[in-house]
Coordinates of N, CA, C and O and ligand atoms in Angstrom, one line a residue:
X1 N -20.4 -5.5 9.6 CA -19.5 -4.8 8.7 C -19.6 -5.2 7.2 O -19.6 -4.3 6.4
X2 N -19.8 -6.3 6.9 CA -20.2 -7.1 5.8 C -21.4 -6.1 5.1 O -21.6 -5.6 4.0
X3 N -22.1 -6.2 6.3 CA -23.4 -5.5 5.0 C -22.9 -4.0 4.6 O -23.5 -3.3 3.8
X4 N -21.9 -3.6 5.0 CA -21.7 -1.8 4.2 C -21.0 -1.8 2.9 O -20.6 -0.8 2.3
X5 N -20.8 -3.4 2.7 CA -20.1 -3.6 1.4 C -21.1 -3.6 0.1 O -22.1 -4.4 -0.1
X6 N -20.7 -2.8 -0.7 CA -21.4 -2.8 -2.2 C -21.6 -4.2 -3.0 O -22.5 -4.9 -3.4
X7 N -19.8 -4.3 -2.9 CA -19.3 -4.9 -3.9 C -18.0 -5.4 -3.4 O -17.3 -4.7 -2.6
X8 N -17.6 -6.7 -3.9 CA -16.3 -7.3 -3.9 C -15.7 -7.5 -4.7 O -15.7 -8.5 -5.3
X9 N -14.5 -6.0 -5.0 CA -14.0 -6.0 -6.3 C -12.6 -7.4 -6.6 O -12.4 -7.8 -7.7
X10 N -11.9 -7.8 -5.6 CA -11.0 -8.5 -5.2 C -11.0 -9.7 -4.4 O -10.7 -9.5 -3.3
X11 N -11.2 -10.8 -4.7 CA -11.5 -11.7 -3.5 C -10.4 -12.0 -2.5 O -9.3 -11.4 -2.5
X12 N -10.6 -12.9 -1.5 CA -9.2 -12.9 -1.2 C -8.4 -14.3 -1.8 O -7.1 -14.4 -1.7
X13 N -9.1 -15.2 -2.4 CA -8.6 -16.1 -3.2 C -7.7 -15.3 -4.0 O -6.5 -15.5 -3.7
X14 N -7.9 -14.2 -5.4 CA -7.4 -13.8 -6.2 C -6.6 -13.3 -5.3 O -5.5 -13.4 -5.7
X15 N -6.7 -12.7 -3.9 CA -5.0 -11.4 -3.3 C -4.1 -12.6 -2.9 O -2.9 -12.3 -2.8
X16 N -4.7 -13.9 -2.7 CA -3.7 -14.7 -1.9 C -2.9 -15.4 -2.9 O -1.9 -16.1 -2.6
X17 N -3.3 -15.1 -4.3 CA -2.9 -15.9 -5.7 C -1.6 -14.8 -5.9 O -0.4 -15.2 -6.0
X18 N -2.1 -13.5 -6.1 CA -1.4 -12.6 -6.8 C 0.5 -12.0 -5.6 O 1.6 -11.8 -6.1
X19 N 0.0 -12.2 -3.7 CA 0.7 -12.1 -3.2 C 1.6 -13.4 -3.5 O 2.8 -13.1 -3.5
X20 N 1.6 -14.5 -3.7 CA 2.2 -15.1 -4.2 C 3.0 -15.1 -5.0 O 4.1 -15.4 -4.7
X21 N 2.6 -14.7 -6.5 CA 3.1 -14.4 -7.2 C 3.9 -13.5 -7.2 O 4.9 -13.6 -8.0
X22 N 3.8 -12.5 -6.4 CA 4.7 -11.0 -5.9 C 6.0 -11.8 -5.3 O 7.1 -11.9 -5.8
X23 N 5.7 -12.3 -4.3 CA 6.7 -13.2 -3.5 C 8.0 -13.8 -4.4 O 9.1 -13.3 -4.4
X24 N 7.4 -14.7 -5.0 CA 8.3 -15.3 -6.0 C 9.0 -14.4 -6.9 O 10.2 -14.6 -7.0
X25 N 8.3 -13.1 -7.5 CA 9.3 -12.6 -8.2 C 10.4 -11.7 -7.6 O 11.4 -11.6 -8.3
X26 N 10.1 -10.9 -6.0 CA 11.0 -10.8 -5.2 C 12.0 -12.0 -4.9 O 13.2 -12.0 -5.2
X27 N 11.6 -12.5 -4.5 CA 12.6 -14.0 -4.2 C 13.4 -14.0 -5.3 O 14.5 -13.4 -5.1
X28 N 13.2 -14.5 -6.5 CA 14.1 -14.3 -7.5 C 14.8 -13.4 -7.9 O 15.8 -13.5 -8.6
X29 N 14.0 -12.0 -7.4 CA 15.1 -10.6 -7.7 C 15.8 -10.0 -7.0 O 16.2 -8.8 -7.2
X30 N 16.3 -11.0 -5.9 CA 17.1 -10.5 -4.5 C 17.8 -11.6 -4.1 O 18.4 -11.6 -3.1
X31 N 17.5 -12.6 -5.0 CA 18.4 -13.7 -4.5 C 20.5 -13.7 -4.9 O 21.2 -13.9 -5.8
X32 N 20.6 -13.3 -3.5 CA 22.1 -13.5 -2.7 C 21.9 -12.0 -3.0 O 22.7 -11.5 -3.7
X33 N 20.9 -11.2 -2.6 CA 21.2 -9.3 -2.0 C 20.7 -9.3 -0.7 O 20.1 -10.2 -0.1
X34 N 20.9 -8.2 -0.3 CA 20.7 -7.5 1.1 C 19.1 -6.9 0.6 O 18.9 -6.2 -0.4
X35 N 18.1 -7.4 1.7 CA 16.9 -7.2 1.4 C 16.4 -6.2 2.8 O 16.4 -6.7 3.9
X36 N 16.0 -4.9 2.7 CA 15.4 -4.3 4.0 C 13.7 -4.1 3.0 O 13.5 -3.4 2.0
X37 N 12.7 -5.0 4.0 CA 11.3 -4.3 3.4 C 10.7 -3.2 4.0 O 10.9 -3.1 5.3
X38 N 10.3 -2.4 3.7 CA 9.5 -1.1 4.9 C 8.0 -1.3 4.2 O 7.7 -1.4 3.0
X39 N 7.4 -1.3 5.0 CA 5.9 -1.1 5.3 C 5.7 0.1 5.6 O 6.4 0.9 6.3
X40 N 4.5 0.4 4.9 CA 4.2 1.8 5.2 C 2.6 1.9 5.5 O 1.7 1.8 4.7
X41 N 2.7 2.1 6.9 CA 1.9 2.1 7.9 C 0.6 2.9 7.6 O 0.8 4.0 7.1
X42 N -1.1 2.4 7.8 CA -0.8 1.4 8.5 C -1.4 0.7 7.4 O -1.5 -0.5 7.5
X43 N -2.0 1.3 6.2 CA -2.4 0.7 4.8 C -1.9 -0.7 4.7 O -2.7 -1.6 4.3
X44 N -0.5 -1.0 4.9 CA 0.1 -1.9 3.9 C 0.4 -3.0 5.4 O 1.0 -4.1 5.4
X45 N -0.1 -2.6 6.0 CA -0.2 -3.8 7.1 C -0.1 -5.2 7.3 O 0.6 -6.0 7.8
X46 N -1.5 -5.2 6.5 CA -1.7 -6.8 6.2 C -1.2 -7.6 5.1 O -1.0 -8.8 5.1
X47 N -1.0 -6.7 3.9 CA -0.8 -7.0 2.8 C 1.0 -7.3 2.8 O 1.6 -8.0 1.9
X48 N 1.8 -6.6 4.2 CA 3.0 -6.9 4.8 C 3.1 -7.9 5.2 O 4.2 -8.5 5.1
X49 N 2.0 -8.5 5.8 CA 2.7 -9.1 6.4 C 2.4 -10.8 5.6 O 3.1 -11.7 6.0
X50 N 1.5 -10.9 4.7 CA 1.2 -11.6 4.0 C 2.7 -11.9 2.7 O 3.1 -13.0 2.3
X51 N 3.1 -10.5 2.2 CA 3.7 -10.9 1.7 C 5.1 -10.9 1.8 O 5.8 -10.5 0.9
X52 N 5.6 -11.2 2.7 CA 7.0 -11.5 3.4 C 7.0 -12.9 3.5 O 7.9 -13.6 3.3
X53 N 5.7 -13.2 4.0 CA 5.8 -15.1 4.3 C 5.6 -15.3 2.7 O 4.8 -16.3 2.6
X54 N 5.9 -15.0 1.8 CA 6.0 -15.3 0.6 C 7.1 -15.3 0.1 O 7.1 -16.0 -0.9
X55 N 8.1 -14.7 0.3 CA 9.4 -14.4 0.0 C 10.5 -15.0 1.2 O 10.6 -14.8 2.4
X56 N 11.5 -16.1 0.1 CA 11.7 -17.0 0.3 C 13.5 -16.8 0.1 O 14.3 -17.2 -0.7
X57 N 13.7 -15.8 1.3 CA 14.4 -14.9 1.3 C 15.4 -14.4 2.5 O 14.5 -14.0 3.2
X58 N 16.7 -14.2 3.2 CA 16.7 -13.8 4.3 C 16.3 -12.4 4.2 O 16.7 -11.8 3.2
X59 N 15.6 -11.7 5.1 CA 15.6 -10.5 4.8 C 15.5 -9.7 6.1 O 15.7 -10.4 7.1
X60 N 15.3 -8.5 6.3 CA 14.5 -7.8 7.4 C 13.4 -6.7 7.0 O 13.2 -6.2 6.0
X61 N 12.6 -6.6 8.3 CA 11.7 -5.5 8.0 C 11.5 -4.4 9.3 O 11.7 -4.3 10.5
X62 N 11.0 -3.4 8.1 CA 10.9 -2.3 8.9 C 9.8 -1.6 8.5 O 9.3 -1.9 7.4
X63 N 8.9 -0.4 9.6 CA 7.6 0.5 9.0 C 7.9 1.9 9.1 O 8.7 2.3 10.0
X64 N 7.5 2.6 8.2 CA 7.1 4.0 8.5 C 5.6 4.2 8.5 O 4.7 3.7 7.9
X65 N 5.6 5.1 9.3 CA 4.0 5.7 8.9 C 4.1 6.9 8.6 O 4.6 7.7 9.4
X66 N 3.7 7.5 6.8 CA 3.3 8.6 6.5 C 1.4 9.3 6.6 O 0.5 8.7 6.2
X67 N 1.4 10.4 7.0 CA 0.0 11.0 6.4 C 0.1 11.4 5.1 O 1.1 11.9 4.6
X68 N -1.4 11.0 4.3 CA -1.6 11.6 3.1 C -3.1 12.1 3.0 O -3.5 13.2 2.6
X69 N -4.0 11.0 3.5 CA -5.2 11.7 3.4 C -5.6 11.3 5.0 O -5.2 10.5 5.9
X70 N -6.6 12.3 4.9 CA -7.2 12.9 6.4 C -8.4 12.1 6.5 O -8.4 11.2 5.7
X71 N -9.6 12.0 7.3 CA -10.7 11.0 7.3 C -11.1 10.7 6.5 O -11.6 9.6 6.4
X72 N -11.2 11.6 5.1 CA -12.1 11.1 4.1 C -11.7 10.5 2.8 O -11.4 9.3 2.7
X73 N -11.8 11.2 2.0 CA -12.0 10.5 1.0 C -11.1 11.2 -0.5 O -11.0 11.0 -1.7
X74 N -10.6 12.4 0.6 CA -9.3 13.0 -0.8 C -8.3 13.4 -0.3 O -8.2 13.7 0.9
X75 N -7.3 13.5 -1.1 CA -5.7 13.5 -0.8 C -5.9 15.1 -0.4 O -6.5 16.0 -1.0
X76 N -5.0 15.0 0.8 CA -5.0 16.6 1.1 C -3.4 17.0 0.2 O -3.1 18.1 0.5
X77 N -2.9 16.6 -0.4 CA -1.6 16.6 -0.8 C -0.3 17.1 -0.3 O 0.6 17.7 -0.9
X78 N -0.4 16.5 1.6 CA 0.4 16.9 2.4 C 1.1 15.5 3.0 O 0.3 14.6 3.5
X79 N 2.7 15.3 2.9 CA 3.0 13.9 3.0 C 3.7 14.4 4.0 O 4.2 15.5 3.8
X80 N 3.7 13.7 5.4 CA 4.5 14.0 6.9 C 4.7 12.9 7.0 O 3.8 12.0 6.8
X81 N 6.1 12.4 7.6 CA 6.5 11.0 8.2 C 5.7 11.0 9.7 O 5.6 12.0 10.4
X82 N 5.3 10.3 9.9 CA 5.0 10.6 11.3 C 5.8 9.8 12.1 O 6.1 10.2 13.2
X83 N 6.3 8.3 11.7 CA 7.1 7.5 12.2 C 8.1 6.8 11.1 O 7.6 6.1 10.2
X84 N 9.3 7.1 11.2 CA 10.3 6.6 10.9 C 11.0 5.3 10.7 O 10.5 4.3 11.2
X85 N 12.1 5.0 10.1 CA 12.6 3.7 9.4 C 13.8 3.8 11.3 O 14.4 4.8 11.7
X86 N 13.7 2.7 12.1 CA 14.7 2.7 13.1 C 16.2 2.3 12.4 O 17.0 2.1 13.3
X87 N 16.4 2.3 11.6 CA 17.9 2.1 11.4 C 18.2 2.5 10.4 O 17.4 2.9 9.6
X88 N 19.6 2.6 10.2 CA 20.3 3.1 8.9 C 20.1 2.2 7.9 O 20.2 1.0 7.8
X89 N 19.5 3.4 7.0 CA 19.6 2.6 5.5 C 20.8 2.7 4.3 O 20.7 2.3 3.2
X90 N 21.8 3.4 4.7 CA 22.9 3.4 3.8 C 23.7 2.6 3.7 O 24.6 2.1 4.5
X91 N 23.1 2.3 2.5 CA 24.2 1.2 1.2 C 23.2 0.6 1.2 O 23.5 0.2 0.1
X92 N 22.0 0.1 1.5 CA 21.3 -1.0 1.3 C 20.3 -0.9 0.2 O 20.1 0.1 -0.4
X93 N 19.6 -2.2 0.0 CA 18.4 -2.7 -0.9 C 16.9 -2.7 -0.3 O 16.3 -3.7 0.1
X94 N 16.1 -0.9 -0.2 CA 15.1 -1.0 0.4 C 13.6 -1.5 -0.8 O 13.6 -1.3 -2.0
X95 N 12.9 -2.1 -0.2 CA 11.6 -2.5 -0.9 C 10.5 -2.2 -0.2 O 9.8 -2.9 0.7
X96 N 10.2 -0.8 -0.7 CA 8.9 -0.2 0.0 C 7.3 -1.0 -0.6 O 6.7 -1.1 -1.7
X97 N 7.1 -1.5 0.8 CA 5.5 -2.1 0.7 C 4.4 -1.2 0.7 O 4.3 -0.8 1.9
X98 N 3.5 -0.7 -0.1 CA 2.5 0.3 -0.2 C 1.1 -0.9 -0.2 O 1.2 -2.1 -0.5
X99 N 0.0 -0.3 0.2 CA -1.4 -0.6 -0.2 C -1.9 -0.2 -1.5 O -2.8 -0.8 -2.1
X100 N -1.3 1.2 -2.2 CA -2.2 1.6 -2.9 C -1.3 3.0 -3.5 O -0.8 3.9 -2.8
X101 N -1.2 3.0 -4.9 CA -0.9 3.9 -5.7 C -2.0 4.7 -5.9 O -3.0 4.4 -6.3
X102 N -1.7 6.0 -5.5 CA -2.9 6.9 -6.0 C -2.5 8.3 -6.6 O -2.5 8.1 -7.8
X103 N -2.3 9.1 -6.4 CA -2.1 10.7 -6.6 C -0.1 10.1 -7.0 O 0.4 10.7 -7.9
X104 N 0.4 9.3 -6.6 CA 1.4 9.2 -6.5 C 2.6 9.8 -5.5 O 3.8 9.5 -5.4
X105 N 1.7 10.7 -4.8 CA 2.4 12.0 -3.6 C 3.6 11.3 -2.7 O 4.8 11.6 -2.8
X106 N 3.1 10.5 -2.0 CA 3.7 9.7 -1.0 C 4.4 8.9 -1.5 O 5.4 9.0 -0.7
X107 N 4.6 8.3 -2.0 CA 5.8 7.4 -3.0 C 7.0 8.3 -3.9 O 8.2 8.1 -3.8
X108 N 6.3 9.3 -4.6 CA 7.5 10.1 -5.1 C 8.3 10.4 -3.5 O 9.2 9.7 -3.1
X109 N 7.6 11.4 -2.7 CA 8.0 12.0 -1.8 C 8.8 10.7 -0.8 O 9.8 11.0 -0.2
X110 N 8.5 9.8 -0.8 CA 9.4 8.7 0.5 C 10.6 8.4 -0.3 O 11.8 8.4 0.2
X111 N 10.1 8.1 -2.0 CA 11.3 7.4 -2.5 C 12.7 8.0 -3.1 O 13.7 7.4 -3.3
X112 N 12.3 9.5 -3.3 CA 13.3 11.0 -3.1 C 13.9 10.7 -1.1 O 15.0 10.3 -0.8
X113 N 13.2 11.0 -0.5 CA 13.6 11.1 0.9 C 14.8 9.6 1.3 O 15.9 9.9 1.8
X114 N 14.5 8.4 1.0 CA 15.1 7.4 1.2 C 16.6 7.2 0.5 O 17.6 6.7 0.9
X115 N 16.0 8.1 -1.0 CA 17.6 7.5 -1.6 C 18.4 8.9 -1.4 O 19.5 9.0 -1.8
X116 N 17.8 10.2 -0.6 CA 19.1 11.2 -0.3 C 19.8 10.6 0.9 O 21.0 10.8 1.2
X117 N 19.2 10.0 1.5 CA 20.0 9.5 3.0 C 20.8 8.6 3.0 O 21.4 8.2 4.0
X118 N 20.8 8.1 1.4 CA 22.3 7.0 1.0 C 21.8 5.6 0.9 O 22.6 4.7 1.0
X119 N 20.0 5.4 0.6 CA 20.3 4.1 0.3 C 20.7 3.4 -1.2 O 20.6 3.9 -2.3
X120 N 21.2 2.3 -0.9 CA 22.0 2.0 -2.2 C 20.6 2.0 -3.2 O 20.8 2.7 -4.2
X121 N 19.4 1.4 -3.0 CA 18.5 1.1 -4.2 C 17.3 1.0 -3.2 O 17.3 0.4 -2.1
X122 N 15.9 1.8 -4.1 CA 14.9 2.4 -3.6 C 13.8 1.6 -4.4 O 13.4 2.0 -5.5
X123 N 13.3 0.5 -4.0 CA 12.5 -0.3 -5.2 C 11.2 0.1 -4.1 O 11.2 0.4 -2.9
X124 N 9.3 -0.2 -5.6 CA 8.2 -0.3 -4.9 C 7.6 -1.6 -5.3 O 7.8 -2.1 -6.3
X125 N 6.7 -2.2 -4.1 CA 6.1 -3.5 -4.2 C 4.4 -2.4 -3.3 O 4.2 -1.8 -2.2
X126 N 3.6 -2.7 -4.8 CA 2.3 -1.5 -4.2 C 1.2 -3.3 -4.6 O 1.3 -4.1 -5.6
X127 N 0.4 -3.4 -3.7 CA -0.8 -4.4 -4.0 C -1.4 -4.0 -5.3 O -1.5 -4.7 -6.3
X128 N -2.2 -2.3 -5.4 CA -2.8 -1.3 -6.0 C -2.1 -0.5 -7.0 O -1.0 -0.1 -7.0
X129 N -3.0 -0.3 -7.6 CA -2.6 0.9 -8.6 C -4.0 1.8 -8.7 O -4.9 1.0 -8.5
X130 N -4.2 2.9 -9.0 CA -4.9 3.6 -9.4 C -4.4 4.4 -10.5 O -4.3 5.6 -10.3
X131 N -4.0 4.0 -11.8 CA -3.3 4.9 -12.9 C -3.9 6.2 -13.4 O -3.2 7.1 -13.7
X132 N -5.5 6.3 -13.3 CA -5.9 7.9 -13.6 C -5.8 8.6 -12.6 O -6.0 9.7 -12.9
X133 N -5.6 8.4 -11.6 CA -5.2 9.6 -10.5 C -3.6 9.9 -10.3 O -3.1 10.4 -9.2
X134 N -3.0 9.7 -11.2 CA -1.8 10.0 -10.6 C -1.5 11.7 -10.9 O -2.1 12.4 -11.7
X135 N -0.7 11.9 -10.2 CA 0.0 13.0 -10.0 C 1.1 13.5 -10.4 O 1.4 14.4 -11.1
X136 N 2.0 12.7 -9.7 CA 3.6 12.8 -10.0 C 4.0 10.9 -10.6 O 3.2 9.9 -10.3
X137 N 5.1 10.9 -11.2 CA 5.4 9.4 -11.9 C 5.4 8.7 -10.9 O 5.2 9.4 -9.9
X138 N 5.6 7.5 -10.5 CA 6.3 6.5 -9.9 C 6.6 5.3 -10.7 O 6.0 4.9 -11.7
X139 N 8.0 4.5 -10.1 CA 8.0 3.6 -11.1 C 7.3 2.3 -10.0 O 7.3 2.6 -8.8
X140 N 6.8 1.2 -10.4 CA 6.2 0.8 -9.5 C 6.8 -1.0 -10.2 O 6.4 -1.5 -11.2
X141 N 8.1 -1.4 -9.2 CA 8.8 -2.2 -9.4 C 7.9 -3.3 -9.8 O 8.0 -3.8 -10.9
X142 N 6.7 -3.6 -8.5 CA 6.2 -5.0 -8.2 C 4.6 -4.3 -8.1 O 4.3 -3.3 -7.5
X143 N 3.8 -5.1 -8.9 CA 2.4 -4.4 -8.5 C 1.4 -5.4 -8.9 O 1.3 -6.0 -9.9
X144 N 0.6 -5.5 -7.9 CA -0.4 -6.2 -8.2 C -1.4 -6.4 -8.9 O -1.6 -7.3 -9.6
X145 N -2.5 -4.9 -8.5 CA -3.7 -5.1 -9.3 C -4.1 -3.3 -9.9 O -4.3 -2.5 -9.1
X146 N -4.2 -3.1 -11.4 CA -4.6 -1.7 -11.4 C -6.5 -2.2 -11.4 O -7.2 -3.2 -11.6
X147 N -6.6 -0.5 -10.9 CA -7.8 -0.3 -10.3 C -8.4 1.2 -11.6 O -7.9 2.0 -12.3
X148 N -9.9 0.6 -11.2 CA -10.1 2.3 -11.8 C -10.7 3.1 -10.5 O -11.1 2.6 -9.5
X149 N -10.7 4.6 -10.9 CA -10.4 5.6 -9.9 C -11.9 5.9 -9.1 O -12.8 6.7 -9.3
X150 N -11.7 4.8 -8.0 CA -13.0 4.3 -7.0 C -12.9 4.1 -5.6 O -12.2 3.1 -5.5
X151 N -13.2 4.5 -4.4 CA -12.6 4.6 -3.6 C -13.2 3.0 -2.7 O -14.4 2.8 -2.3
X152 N -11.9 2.1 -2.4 CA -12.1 0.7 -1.9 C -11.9 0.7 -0.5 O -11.3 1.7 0.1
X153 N -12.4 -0.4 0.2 CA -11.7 -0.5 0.9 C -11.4 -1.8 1.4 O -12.1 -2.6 0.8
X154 N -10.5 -2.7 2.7 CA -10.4 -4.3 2.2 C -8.8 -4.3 3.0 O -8.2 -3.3 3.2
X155 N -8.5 -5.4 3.3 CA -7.2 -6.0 3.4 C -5.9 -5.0 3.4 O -5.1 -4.6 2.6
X156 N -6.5 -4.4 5.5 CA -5.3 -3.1 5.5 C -5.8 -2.0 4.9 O -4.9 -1.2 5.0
X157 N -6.6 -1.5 4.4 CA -7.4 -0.3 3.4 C -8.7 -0.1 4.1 O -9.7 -0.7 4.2
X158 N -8.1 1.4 4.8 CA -9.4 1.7 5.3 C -10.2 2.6 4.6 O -10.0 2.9 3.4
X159 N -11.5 3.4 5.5 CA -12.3 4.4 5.0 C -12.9 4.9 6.6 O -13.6 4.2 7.3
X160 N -12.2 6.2 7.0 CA -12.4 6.8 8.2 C -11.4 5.8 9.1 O -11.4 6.3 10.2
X161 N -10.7 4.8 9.0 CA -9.9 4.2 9.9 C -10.4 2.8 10.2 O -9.7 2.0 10.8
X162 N -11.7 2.2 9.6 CA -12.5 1.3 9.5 C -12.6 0.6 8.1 O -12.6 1.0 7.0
X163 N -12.8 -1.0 8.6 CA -12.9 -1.7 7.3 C -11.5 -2.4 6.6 O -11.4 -3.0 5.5
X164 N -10.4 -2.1 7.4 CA -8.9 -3.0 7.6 C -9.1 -4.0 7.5 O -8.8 -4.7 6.6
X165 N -9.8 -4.2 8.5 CA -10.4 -6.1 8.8 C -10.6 -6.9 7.7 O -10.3 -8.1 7.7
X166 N -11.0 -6.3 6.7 CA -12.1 -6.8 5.9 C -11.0 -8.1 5.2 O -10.0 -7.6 4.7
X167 N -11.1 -9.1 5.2 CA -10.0 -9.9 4.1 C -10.2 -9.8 2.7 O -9.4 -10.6 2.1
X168 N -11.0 -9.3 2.0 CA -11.1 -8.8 0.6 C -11.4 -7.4 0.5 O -11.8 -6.7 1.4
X169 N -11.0 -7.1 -0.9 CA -11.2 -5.6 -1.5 C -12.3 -5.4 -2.2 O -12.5 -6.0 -3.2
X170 N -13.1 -4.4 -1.6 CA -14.2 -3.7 -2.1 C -14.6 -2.4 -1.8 O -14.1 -1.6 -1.1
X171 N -16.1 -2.3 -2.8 CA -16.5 -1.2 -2.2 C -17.5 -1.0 -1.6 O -18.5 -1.6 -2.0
X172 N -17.7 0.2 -0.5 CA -18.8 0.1 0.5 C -20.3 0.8 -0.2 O -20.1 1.3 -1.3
X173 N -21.2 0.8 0.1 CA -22.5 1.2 0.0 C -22.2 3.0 -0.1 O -21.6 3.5 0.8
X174 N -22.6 3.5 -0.8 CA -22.7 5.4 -1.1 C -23.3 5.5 0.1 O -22.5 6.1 0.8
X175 N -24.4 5.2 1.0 CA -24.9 5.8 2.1 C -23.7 6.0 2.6 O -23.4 7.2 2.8
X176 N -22.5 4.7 2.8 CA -22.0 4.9 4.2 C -21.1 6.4 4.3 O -20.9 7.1 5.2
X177 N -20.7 6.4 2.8 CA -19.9 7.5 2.7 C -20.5 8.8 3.5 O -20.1 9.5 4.5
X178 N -21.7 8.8 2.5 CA -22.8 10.0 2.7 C -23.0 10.3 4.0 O -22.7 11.4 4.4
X179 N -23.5 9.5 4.8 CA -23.5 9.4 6.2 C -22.4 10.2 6.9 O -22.5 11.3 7.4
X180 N -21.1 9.3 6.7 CA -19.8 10.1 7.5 C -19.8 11.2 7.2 O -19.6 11.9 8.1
X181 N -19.9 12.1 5.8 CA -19.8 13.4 5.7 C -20.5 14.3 6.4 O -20.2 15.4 6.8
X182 N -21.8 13.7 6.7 CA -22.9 14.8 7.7 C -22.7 14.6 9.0 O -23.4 15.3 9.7
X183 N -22.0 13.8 9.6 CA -21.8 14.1 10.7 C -20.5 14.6 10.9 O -20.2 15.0 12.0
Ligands
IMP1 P1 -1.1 8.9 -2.8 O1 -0.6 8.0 -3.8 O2 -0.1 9.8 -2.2 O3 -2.3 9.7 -3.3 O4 -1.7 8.2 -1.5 C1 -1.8 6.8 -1.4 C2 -2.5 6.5 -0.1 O5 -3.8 7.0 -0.2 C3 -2.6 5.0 0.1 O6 -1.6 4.5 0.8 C4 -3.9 4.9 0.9 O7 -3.7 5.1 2.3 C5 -4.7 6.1 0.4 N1 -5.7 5.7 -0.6 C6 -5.7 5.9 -1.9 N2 -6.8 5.4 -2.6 C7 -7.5 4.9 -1.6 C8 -8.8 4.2 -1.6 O8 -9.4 3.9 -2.6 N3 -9.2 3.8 -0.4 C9 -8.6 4.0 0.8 N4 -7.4 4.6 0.8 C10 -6.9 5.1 -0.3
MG2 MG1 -4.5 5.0 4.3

């Protein structure tokens, strides 16, 4: 799997530095609130669960899974929950966990959806950014690293559903892309 990587834009020294850092300033910005985190499936997976044990906090957690893009490699610009938050979020302090800011589609669209159903406050903690691709605004509470507009993959970040594994962020070889499209 190693060899389909180009390049290692992110090590995981630097993500385990920066989730830290994320941690701490949650910690301090919820200290004595009601904390619900949601993950959003299945991008933010690892980067979930990495940074919860960073935050030094009582809290709980919860996932949704939205679609945004389809096997490849562009936003179809269609956002569907496919799975759901199991409990009531009204009155509460949610902290949606993302992999990756891009088009912005899926973040406007969850963070409109979350605060009509009554939650008290709708904050984002994104690892990623991609700032020239956006689309619609987002405010992006907590964020780790901006990127330029390159398609990665690494730590929860796939390409066709592969390459999650990876504990660093990068990018793969142009064949592999090329490849997947002809068949
Ligand atoms: P958007 O902000 O609605 O366009 O979508 C963000 C989602 O697109 C992320 O949660 C990722 O699942 C996916 N995505 C965006 N950029 C990349 C990338 O470079 N590699 C893999 N997935 C990406
Ligand atoms: Mg994804």
């Amino acid at each position: 799997m190693i060899h389909d990587v180009e390049e290692i834009l992110i090590s995981k020294k630097e993500i385990q530095a920066k989730v830290k850092s994320l941690g701490e300033a949650i910690s301090r910005d919820y200290k004595g609130q009601d904390l619900l985190v949601v993950g959003i499936l299945k991008g933010a997976s690892v980067f979930m669960a990495d940074l919860i044990q960073a935050i030094d906090l009582p809290l709980e957690i919860d996932f949704m899974a939205v679609s945004s893009y389809g096997m490849g490699t562009q936003s179809t610009g269609e956002v569907r929950i496919i799975k759901d938050i199991d409990k009531t979020i009204v009155g509460r302090n949610l902290l949606i966990v993302e992999d990756i800011v891009d088009t912005g589609l899926t973040l406007s669209y969850l963070n409109q959806v979350l605060k009509s159903r009554g939650a008290k406050d709708v904050k984002i903690c994104t690892l990623l950014t991609k700032p020239d691709r956006r689309q619609r605004h987002v405010d992006l509470d907590y964020c780790g690293f901006e990127i330029e507009d390159k398609f990665i993959v690494g730590y929860g970040i796939d390409y066709a559903e592969k390459y999650r594994n990876l504990p660093f962020i990068g990018y793969l070889k142009a064949e592999i892309y090329e490849n997947t499209q002809e068949s």
